[in-house]
mmCIF file of C-alpha atoms in Angstrom:
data_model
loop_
_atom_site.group_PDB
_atom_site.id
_atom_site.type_symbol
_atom_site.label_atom_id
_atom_site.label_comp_id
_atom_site.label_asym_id
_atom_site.label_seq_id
_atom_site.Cartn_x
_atom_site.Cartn_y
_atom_site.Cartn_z
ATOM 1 C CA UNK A 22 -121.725 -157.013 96.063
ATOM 2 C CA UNK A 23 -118.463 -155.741 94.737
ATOM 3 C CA UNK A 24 -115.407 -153.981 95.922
ATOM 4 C CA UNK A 25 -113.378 -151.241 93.339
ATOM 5 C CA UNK A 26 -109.815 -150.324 93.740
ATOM 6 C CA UNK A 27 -108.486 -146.954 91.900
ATOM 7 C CA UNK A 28 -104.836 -147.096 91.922
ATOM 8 C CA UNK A 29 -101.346 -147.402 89.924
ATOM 9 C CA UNK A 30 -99.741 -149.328 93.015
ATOM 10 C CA UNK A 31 -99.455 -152.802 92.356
ATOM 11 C CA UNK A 32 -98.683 -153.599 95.954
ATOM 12 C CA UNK A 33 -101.688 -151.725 97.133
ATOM 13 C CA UNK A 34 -103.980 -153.523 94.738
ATOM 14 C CA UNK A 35 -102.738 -156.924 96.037
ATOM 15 C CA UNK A 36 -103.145 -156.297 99.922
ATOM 16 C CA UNK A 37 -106.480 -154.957 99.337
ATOM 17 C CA UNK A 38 -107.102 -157.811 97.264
ATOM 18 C CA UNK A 39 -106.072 -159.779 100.252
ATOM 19 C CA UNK A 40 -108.091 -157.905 103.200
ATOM 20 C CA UNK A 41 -111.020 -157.847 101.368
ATOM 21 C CA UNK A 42 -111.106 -161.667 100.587
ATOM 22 C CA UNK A 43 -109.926 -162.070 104.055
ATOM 23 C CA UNK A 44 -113.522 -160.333 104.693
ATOM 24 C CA UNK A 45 -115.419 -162.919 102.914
ATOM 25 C CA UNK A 46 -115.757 -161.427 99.242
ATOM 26 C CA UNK A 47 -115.260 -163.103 96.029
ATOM 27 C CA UNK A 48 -112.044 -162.530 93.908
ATOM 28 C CA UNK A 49 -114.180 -161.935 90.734
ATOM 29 C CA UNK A 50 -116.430 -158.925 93.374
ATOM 30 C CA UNK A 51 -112.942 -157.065 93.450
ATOM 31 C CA UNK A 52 -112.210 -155.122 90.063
ATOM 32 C CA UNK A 53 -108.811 -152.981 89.802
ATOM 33 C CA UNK A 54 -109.836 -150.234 87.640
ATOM 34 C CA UNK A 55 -106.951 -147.805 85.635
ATOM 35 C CA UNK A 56 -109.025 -144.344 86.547
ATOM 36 C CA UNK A 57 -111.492 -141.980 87.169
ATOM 37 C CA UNK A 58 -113.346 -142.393 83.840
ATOM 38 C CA UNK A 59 -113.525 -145.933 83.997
ATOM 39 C CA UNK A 60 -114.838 -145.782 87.558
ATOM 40 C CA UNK A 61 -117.472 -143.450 86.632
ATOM 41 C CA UNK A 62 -118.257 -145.741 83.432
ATOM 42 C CA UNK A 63 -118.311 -149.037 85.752
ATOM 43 C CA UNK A 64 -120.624 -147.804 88.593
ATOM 44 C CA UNK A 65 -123.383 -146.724 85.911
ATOM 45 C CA UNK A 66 -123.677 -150.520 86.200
ATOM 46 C CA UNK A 67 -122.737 -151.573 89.319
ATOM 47 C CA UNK A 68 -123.504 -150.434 92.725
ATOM 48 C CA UNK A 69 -120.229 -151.716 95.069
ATOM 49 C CA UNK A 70 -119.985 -151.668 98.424
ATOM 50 C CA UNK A 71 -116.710 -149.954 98.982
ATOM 51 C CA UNK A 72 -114.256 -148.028 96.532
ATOM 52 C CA UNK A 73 -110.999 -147.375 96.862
ATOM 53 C CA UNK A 74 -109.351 -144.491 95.313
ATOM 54 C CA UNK A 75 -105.562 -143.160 95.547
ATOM 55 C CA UNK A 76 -105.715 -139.509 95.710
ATOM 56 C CA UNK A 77 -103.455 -138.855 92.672
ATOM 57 C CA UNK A 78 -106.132 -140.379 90.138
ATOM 58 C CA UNK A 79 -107.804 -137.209 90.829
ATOM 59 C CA UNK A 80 -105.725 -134.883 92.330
ATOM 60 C CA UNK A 81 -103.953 -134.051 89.394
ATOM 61 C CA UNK A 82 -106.647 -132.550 86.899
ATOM 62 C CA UNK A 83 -110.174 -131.034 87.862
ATOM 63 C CA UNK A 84 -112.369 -133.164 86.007
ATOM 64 C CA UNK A 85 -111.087 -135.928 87.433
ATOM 65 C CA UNK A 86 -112.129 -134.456 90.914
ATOM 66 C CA UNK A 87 -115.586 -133.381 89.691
ATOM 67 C CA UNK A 88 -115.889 -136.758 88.287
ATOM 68 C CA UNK A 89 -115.301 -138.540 91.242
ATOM 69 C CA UNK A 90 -117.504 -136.138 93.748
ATOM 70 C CA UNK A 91 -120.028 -136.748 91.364
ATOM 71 C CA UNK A 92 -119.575 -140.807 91.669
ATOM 72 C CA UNK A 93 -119.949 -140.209 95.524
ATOM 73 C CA UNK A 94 -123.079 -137.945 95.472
ATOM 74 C CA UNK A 95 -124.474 -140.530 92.956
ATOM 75 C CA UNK A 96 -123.801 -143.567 95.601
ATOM 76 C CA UNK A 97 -124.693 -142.447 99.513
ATOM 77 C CA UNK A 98 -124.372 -146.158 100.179
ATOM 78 C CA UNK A 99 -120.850 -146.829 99.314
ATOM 79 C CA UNK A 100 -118.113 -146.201 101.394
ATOM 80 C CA UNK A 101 -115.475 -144.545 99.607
ATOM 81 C CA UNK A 102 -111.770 -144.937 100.963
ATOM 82 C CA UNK A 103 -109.394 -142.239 100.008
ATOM 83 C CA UNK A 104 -105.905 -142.705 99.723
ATOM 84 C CA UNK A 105 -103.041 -139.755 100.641
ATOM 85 C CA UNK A 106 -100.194 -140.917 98.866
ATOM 86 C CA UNK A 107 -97.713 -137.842 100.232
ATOM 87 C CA UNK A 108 -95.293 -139.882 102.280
ATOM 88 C CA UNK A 109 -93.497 -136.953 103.765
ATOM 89 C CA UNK A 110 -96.644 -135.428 105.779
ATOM 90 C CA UNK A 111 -96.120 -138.525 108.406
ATOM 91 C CA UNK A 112 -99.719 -139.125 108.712
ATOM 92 C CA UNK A 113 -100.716 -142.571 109.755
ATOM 93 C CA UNK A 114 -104.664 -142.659 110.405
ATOM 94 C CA UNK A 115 -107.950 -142.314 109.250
ATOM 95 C CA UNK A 116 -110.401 -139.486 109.272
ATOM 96 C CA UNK A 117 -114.050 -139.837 108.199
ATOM 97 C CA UNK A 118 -115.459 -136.457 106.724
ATOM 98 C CA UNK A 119 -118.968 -138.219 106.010
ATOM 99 C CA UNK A 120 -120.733 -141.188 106.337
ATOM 100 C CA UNK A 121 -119.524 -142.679 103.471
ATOM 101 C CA UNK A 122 -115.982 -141.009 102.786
ATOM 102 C CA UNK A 123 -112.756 -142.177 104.757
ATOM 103 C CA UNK A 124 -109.438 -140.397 104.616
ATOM 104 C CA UNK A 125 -106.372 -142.131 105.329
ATOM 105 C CA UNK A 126 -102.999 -142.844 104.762
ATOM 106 C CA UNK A 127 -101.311 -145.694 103.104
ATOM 107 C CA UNK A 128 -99.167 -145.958 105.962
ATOM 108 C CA UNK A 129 -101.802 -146.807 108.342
ATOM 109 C CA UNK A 130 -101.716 -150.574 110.470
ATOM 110 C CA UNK A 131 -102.611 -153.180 107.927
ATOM 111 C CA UNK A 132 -105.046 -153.781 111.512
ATOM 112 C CA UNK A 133 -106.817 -150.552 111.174
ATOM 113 C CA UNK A 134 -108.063 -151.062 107.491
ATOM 114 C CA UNK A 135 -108.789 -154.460 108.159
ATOM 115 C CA UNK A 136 -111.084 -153.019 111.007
ATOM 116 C CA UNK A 137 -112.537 -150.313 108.639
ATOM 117 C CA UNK A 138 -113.127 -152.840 106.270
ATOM 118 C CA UNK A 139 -114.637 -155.629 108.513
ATOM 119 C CA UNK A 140 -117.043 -152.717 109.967
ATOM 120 C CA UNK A 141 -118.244 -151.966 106.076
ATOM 121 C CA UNK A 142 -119.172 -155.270 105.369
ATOM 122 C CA UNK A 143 -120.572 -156.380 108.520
ATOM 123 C CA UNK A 144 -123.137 -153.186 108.899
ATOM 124 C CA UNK A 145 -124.318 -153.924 105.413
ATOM 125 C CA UNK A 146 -125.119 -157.288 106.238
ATOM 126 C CA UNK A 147 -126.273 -156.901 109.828
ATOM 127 C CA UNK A 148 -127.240 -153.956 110.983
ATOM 128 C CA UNK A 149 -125.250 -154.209 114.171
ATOM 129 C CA UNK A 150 -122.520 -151.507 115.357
ATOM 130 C CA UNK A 151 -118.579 -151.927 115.831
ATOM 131 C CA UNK A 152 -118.049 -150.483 119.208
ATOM 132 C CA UNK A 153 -114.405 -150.022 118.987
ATOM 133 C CA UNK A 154 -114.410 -147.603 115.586
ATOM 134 C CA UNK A 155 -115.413 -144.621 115.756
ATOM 135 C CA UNK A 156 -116.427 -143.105 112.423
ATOM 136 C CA UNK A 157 -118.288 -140.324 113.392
ATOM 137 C CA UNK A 158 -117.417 -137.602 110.436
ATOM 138 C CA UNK A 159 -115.496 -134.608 111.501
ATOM 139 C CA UNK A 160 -117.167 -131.687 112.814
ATOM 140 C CA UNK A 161 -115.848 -128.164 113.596
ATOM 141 C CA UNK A 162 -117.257 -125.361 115.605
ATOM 142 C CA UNK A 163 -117.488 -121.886 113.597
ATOM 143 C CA UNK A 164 -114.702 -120.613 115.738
ATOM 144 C CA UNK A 165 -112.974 -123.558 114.797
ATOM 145 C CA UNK A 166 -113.780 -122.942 110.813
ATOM 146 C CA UNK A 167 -112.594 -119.160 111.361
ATOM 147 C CA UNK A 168 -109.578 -120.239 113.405
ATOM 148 C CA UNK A 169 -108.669 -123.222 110.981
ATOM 149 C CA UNK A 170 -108.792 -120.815 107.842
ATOM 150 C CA UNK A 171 -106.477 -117.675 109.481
ATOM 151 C CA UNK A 172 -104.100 -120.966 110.778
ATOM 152 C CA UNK A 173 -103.784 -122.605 107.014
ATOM 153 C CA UNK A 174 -103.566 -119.135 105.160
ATOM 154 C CA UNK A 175 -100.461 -118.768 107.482
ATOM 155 C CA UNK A 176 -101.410 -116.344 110.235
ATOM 156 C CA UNK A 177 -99.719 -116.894 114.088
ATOM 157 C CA UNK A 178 -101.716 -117.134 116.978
ATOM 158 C CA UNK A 179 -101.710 -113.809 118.096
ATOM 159 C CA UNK A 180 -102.834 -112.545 115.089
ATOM 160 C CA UNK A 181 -105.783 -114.743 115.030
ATOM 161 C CA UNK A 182 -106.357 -113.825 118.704
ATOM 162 C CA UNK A 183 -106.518 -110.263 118.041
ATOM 163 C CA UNK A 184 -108.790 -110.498 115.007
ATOM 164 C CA UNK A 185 -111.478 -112.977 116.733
ATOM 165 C CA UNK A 186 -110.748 -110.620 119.741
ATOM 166 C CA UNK A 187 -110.214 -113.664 121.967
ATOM 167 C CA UNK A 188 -107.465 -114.376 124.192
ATOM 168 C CA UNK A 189 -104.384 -116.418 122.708
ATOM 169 C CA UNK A 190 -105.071 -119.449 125.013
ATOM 170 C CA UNK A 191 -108.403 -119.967 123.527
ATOM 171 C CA UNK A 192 -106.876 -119.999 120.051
ATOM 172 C CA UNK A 193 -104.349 -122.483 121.143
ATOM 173 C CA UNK A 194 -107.203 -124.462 122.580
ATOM 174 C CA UNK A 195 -109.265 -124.743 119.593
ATOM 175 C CA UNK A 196 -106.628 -125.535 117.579
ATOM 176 C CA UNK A 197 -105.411 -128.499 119.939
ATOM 177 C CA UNK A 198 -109.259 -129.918 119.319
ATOM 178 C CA UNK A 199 -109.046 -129.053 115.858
ATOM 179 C CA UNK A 200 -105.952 -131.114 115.808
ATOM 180 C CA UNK A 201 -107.613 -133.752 117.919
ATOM 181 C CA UNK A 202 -110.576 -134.233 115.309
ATOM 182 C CA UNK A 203 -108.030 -134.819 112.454
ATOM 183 C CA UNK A 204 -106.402 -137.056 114.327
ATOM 184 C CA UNK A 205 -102.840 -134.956 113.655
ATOM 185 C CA UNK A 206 -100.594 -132.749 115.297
ATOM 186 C CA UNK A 207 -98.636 -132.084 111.331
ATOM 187 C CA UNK A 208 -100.226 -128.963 109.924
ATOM 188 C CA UNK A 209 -99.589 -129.655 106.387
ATOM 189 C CA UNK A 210 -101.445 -132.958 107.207
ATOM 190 C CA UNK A 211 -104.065 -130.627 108.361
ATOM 191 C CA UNK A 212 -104.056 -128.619 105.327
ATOM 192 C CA UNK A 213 -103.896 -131.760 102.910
ATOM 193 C CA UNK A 214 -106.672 -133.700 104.904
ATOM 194 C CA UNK A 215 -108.905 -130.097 104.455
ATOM 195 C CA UNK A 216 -108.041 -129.867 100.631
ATOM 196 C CA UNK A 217 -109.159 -133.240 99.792
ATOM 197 C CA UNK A 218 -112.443 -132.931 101.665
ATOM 198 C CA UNK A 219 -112.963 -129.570 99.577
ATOM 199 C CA UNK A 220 -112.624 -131.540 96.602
ATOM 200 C CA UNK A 221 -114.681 -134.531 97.171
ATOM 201 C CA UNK A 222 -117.597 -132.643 99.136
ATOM 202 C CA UNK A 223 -119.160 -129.232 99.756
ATOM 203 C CA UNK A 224 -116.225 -128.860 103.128
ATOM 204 C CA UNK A 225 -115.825 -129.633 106.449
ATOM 205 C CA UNK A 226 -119.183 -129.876 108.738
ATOM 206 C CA UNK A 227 -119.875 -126.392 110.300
ATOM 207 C CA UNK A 228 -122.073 -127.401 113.293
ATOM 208 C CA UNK A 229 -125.356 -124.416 113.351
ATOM 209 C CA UNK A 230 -125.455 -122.708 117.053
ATOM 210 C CA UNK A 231 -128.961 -123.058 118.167
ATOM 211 C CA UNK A 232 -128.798 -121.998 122.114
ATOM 212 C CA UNK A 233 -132.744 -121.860 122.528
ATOM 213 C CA UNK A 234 -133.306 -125.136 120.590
ATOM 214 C CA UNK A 235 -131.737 -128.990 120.418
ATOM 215 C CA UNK A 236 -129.009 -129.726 118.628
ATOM 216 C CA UNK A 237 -129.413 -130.765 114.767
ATOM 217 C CA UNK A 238 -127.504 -131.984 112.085
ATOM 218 C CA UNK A 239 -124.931 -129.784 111.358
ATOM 219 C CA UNK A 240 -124.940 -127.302 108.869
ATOM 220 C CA UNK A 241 -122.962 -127.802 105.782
ATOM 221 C CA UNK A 242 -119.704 -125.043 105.058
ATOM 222 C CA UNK A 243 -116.670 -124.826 102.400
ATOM 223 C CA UNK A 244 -114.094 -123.744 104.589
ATOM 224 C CA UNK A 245 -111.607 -122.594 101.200
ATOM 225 C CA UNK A 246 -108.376 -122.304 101.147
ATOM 226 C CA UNK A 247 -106.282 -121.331 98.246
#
């Protein structure tokens, strides 16, 4: 199985180069590829077992963005890592907004990806679970879709308190676990993390509110911000 990389940084292409033989795969399995298109073009042939893509290979045009949500749709088995390359947001983790997409930051511990990495290959070979990851993908509440869309567009809390008609504490509450899912306290982390999901998928899980009946998956929601 392969491994692609989608990115201008030398550096980055060498220490992924690096973790990913570290993980047991073949030099010639890793291909650095210049963009978008000739990812597209390459898995028509290939079916890898991760990608990795820096954010501003597709961030900068829309067909490059359609392009690529249309490599993910077309390849549920791949885990795709996506790269933030805005240094000043001062986001160092990883957020998974579905089973197969990871966002995170390049400044995350080289430990961290190594884990993500290891957990990749080791589920597609055996089956078994990492215990100490947790990649389950990020899922909000409706309030917390409603809350997180008034909070980005740039209303306060007490103006989102008096238009859900809830008390300001409650606001403040959702957004701390709204902050807690992202794994950020920076807003505009918040905000970036949301934009890039919008992009690569359909938004961020909605979970349905079924009181008389179990639990199921959730529901999927654009939660759009312009």
């Amino acid at each position: 199985m392969s491994s692609l990389i989608v990115d201008k940084c030398y550096y980055t292409q060498l220490a992924l180069h690096s973790l990913l033989q570290l993980n047991g795969q073949h030099q010639k399995d890793i291909l650095s590829l210049k963009d978008i298109n000739e990812l597209q073009a390459t898995c028509n042939f290939l079916t890898p077992e991760l990608i990795f893509v820096n954010e501003d290979c597709f961030t900068s045009d829309a067909t490059s963005g359609h392009a690529l949500r249309a490599v993910i749709d077309a390849h549920p088995g791949t885990l795709f890592f996506v790269f933030i390359s805005k240094e000043n947001l001062n986001y160092q983790n990883y957020v998974p907004i579905r089973k197969n997409i990871i966002i995170l930051s390049k400044s995350i511990g080289t430990t961290t990806i190594y884990q993500l990495i290891a957990h990749n290959l080791h589920l597609s070979r055996t089956g078994e679970t990492e215990q100490s990851l947790d990649l389950t993908p990020v899922s909000l509440s409706r309030t917390e879709s409603s809350i997180l869309k008034m909070w980005m567009s740039g209303l306060n809390t007490q103006i989102i308190s008096e238009h859900l008609n809830i008390k300001q504490k409650t606001v403040a509450s959702h957004k701390g676990n709204i902050k807690r899912k992202v794994k950020t306290h920076n807003k505009q982390a918040i905000y970036h993390v949301v934009k890039l999901t919008d992009i690569l998928t359909s938004g961020m899980f909605v979970g349905r509110v079924q009181p008389l009946r179990p639990a199921s998956e959730p529901d999927e929601f654009t939660v759009p911000f312009g």
